[in-house]
XYZ file of C-alpha atoms in Angstrom:
366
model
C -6.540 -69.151 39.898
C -4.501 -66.128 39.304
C -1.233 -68.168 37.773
C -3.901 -69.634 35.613
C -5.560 -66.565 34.237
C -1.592 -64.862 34.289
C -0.336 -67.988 32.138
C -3.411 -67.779 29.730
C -2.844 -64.293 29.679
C 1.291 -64.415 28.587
C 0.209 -67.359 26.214
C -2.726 -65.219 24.147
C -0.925 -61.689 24.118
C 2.575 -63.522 23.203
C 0.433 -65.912 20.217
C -1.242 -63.007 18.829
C 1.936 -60.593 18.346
C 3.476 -63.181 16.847
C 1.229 -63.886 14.203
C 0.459 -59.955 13.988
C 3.914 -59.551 13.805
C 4.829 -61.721 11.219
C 1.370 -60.969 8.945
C 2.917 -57.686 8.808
C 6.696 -58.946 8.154
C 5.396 -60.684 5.196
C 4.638 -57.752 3.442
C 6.580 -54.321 5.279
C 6.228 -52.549 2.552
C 2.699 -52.403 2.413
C 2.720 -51.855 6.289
C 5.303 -48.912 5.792
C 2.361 -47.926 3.092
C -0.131 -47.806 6.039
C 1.990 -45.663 8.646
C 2.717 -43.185 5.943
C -1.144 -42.798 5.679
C -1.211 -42.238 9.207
C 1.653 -39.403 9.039
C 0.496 -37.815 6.421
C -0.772 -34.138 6.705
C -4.747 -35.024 6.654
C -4.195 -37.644 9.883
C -1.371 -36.936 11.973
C 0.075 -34.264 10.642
C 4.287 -35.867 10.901
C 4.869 -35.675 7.105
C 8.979 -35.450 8.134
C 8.671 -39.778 9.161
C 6.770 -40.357 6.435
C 10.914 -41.091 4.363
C 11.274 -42.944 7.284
C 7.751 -45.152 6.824
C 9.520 -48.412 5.755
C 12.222 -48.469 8.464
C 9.750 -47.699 11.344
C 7.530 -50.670 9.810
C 10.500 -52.532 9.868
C 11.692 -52.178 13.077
C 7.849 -52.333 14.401
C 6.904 -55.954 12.928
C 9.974 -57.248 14.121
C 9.575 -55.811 17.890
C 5.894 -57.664 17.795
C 7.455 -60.607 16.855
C 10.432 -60.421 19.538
C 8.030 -59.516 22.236
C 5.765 -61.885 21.484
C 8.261 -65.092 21.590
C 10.278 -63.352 24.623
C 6.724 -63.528 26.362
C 6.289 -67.015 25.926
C 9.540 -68.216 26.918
C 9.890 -65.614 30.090
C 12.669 -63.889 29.020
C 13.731 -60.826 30.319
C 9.633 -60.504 31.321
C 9.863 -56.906 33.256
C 11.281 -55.356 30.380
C 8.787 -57.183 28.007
C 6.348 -56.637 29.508
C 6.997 -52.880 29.938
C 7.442 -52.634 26.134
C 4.250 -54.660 25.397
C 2.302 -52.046 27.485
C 4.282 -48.787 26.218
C 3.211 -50.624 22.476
C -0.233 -51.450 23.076
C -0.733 -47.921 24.006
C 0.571 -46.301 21.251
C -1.481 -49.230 19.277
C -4.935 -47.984 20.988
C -4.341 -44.140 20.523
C -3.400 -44.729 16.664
C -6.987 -47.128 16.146
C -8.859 -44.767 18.828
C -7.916 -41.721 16.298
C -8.376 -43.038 13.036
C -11.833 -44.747 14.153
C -13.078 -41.628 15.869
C -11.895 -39.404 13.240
C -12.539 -41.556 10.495
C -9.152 -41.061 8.634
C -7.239 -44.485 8.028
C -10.254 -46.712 7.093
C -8.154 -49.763 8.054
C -5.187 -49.828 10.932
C -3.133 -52.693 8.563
C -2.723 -54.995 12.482
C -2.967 -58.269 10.426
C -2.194 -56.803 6.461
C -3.794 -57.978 3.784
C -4.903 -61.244 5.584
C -7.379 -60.086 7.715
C -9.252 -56.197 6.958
C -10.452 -54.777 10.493
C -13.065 -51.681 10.578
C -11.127 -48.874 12.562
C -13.424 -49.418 16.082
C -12.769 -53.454 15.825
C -9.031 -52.594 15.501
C -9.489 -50.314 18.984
C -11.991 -52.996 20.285
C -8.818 -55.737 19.576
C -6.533 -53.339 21.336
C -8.611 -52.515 24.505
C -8.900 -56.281 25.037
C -4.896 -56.710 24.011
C -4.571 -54.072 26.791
C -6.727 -55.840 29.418
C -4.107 -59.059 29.285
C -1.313 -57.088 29.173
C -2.915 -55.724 32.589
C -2.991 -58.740 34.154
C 0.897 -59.390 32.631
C 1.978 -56.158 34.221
C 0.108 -56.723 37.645
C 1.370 -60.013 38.114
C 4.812 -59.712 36.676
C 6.125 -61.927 39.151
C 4.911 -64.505 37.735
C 5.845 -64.849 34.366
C 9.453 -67.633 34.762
C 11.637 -68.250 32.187
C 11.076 -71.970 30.654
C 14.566 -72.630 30.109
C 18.141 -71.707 31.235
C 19.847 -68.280 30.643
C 22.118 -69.975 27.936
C 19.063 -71.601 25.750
C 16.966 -68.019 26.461
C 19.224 -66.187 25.361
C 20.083 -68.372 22.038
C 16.218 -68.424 21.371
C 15.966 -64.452 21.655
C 18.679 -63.926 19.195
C 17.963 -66.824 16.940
C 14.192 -64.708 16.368
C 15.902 -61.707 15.954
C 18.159 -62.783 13.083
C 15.534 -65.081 11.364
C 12.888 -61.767 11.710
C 15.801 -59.818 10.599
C 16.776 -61.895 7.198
C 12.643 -62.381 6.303
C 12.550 -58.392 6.466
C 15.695 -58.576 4.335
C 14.130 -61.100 1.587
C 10.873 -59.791 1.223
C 11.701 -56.306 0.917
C 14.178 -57.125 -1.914
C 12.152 -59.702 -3.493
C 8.054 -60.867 -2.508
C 6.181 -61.509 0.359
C 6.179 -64.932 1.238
C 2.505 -64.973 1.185
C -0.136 -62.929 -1.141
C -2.849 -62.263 0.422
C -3.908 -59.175 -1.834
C -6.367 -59.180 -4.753
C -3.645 -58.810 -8.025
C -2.151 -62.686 -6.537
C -1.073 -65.201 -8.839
C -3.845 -67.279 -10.357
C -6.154 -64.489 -9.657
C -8.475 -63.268 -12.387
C -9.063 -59.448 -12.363
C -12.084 -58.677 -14.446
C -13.723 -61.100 -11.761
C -12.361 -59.135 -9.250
C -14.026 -55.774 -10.308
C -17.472 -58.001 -10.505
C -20.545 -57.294 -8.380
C -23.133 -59.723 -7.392
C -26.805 -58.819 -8.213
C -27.533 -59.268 -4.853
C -24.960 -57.576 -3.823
C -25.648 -54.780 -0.472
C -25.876 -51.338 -1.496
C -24.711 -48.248 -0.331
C -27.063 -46.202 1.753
C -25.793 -42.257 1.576
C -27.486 -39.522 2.750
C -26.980 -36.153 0.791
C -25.873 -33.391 3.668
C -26.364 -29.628 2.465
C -24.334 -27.086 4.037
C -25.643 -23.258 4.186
C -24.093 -20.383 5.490
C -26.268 -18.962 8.349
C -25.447 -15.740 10.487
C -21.798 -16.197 9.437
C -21.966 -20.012 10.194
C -21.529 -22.957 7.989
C -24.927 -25.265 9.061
C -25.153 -28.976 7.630
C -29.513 -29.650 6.800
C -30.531 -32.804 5.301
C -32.948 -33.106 2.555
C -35.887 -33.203 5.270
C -34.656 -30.248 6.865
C -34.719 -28.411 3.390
C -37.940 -26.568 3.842
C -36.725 -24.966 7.448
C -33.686 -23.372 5.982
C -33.832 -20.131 7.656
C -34.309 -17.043 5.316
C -31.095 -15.437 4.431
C -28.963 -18.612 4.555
C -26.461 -18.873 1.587
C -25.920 -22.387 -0.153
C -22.261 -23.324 0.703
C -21.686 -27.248 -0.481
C -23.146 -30.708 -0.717
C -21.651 -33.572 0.536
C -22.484 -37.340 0.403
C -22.568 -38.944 3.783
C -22.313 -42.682 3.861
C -24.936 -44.274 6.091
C -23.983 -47.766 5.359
C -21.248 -48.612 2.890
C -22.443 -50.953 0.979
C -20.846 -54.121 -1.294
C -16.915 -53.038 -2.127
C -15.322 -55.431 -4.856
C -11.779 -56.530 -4.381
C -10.716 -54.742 -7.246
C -12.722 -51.475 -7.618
C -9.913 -48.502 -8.893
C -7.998 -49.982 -11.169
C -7.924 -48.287 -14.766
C -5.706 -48.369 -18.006
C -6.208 -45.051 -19.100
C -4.167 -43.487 -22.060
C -5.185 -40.095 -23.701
C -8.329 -39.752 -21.830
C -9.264 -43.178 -22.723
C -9.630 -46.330 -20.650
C -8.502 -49.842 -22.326
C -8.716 -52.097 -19.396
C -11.485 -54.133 -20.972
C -9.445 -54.417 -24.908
C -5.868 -55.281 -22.803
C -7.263 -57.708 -20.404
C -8.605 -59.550 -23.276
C -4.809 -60.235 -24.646
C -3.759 -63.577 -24.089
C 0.024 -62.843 -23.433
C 0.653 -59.413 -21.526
C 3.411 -58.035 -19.626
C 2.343 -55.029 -17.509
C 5.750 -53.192 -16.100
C 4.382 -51.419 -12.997
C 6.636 -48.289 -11.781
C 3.693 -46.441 -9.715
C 6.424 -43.824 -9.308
C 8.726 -43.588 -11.998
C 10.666 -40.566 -10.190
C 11.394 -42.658 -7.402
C 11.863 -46.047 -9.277
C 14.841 -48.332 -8.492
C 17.357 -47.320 -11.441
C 18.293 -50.793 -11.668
C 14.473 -51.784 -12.462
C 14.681 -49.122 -14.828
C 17.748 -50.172 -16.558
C 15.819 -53.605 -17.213
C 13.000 -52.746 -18.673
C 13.718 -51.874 -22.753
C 15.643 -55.245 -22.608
C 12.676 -57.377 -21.126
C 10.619 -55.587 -23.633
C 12.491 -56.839 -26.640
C 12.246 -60.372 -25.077
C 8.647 -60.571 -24.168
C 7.948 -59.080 -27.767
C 10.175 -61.663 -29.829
C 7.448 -64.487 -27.565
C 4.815 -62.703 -28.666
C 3.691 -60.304 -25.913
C 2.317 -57.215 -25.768
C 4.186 -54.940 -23.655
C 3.323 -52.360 -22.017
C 3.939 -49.999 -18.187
C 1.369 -48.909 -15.759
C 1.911 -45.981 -13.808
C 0.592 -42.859 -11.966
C 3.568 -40.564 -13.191
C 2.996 -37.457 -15.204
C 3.466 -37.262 -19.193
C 6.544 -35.057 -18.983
C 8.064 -37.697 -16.344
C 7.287 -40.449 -18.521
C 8.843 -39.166 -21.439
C 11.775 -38.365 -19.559
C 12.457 -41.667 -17.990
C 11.522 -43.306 -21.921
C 14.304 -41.021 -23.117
C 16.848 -41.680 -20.446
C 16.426 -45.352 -20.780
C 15.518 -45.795 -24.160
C 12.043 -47.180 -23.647
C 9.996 -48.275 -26.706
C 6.531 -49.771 -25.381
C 3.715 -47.442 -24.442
C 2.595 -46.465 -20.410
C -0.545 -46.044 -19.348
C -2.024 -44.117 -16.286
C -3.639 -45.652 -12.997
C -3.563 -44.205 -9.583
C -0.753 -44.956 -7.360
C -2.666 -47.196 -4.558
C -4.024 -49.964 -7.136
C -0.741 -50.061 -8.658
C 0.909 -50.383 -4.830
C -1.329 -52.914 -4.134
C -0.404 -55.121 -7.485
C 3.125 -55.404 -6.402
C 5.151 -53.786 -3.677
C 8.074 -53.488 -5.674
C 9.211 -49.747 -7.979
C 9.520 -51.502 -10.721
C 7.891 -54.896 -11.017
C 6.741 -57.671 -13.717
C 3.142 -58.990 -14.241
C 2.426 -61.158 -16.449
C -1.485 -61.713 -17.412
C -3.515 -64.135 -19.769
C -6.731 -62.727 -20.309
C -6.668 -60.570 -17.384
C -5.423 -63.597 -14.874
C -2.494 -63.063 -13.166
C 0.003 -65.662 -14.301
C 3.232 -64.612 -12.406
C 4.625 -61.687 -10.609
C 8.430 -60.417 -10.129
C 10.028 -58.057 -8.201
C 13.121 -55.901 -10.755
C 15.635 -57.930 -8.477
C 14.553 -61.347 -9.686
C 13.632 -60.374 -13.257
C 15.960 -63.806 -14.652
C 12.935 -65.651 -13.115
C 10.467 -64.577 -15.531
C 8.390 -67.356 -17.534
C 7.793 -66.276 -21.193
């Protein structure tokens, strides 16, 4: 009974970083997006790894998947083992702290495949935890399947295939879209909201100064203010969130105004999305008055999306010699529409037609 329970245990933990694993090595960029949440100032406070998001993602996604297949196949198990506990750890205290303190609304374990509420991420770890348990207390009997030779080839033949996916995707897509902006997506339809839709349920919190000390009083506790007490702030707390479209931030604002619903109506546009034109790839940049010229002569409208200040865009229109006009939309949208600093979207009508990351720009379809 307890090889059974051990051998279900190795097979379950080593299934499930694997496919964690390799959700995540889809798309490491938008992982590395996740753990830079979770160093910034407001969460953990580590804003020095924060250069260093997209490396640790890196190296993180492809440990999940090693682990995971060295589990199954018994190699090396006391030192897998070991690191599958000394990760599943680290794994509960990150969910345990963003769940308790409410500050990373989603951990990112599965990507954009699968969203997880902060205590079912913790809930997935503490049962994680309670197989890797049962690994760690009966270590001795996890065997390798095969011989040393073929273990060893099937360790290293993970590593390099994990290795070169992190290497394509990074410079080029994910393999898989799971995200909202995907091809063949429409996004006015994405910003809709049913009429029966759940709402939100938020209960206005009133904060008052009394005896020195900030007090929070809800709108029945109103009439027992004490006398004395100085008004401080209001703040909306959400009871239950209610109905949350896949696409609720994005904007095409341009001098104060917002033209998302006159440009999604165009039948051929080419959105260049630089969400940080500071820190843009310079070879995107280089690219972009020249794709501009080409989508125009086929009868596009042109134009970029970013979250960049005025005075940086008219720097980088200078430097480059950019002729088509940018309009403003916060940084995470524009993240979330392509990982790539710059990248190509083409829409009809506000459907998303094709996407390209500034490395494969020859791929375009005009």
């Amino acid at each position: 009974m307890k090889n059974i329970i051990t051998q279900f245990s190795r097979i379950f933990v080593g299934i499930l970083f694997i496919i964690s694993g390799l959700i995540k090595l889809n798309d490491p960029v938008g992982f590395s997006y996740k753990l830079a949440e979770y160093f910034s100032e407001p969460v953990l406070n580590m804003p020095f790894f924060i250069p260093f998001s997209l490396a640790i993602a890196l190296i993180v996604v492809i440990l999940e998947v090693i682990l995971g297949v060295m589990l199954l196949i018994g190699f090396k198990s006391k030192w897998t083992i070991w690191l599958l506990l000394l990760i599943i750890i680290m794994f509960s205290f990150l969910t345990f702290y963003s769940a308790y303190f409410d500050v990373v609304k989603d951990c990112g374990c599965f990507g954009d495949a699968l969203h997880l509420t902060p205590w079912q991420s913790f809930t997935k770890d503490i049962v994680l935890f309670f197989f890797i348990m049962i690994l760690f207390i009966n270590m001795k009997l996890i065997h390798p399947l095969f011989s040393n030779k073929i273990q060893n080839s099937l360790a290293l033949t993970s590593l390099f295939l994990c290795c070169f996916m992190g290497y394509w995707v990074v410079n080029h897509l994910p393999l898989k879209d799971f995200r909202a902006y995907k091809v063949g997506n429409n996004i006015q339809k994405g910003m809709e909201i049913p009429e029966d839709a759940p709402k939100s349920v938020v209960e206005m919190i009133f904060i008052y100064k009394v005896n020195g000390v900030d007090k929070e009083f809800t709108e029945k506790d109103l009439a027992n203010i004490p006398e004395g007490a100085t008004f401080v702030d209001r703040k909306d707390k959400v009871i239950t969130e209610g109905y949350v479209p896949p696409i609720h931030d994005f904007v095409m604002e341009k001098d104060g105004s917002d033209y998302k619903d006159e440009l999604l109506q165009e039948p051929k546009l080419l959105m260049i999305v630089a969400y940080n034109l500071a820190e843009a790839n310079e070879k995107g940049l280089a690219k972009m008055e020249q794709i501009n010229k080409k989508a125009f002569a086929k009868g596009y409208k042109v134009i970029g999306m970013t979250a960049s200040t005025p005075d940086e865009i008219a720097a980088i229109r200078k430097q480059y010699g950019i002729n088509f006009d940018f309009y403003f939309c916060d940084a995470i949208p524009l993240k979330t529409i392509e990982r790539a600093n710059p990248s190509f979207v083409i829409l009809e009508k506000g459907t998303v037609k094709q996407k390209v990351h500034y490395n494969d720009t020859e791929d375009l379809i005009f």
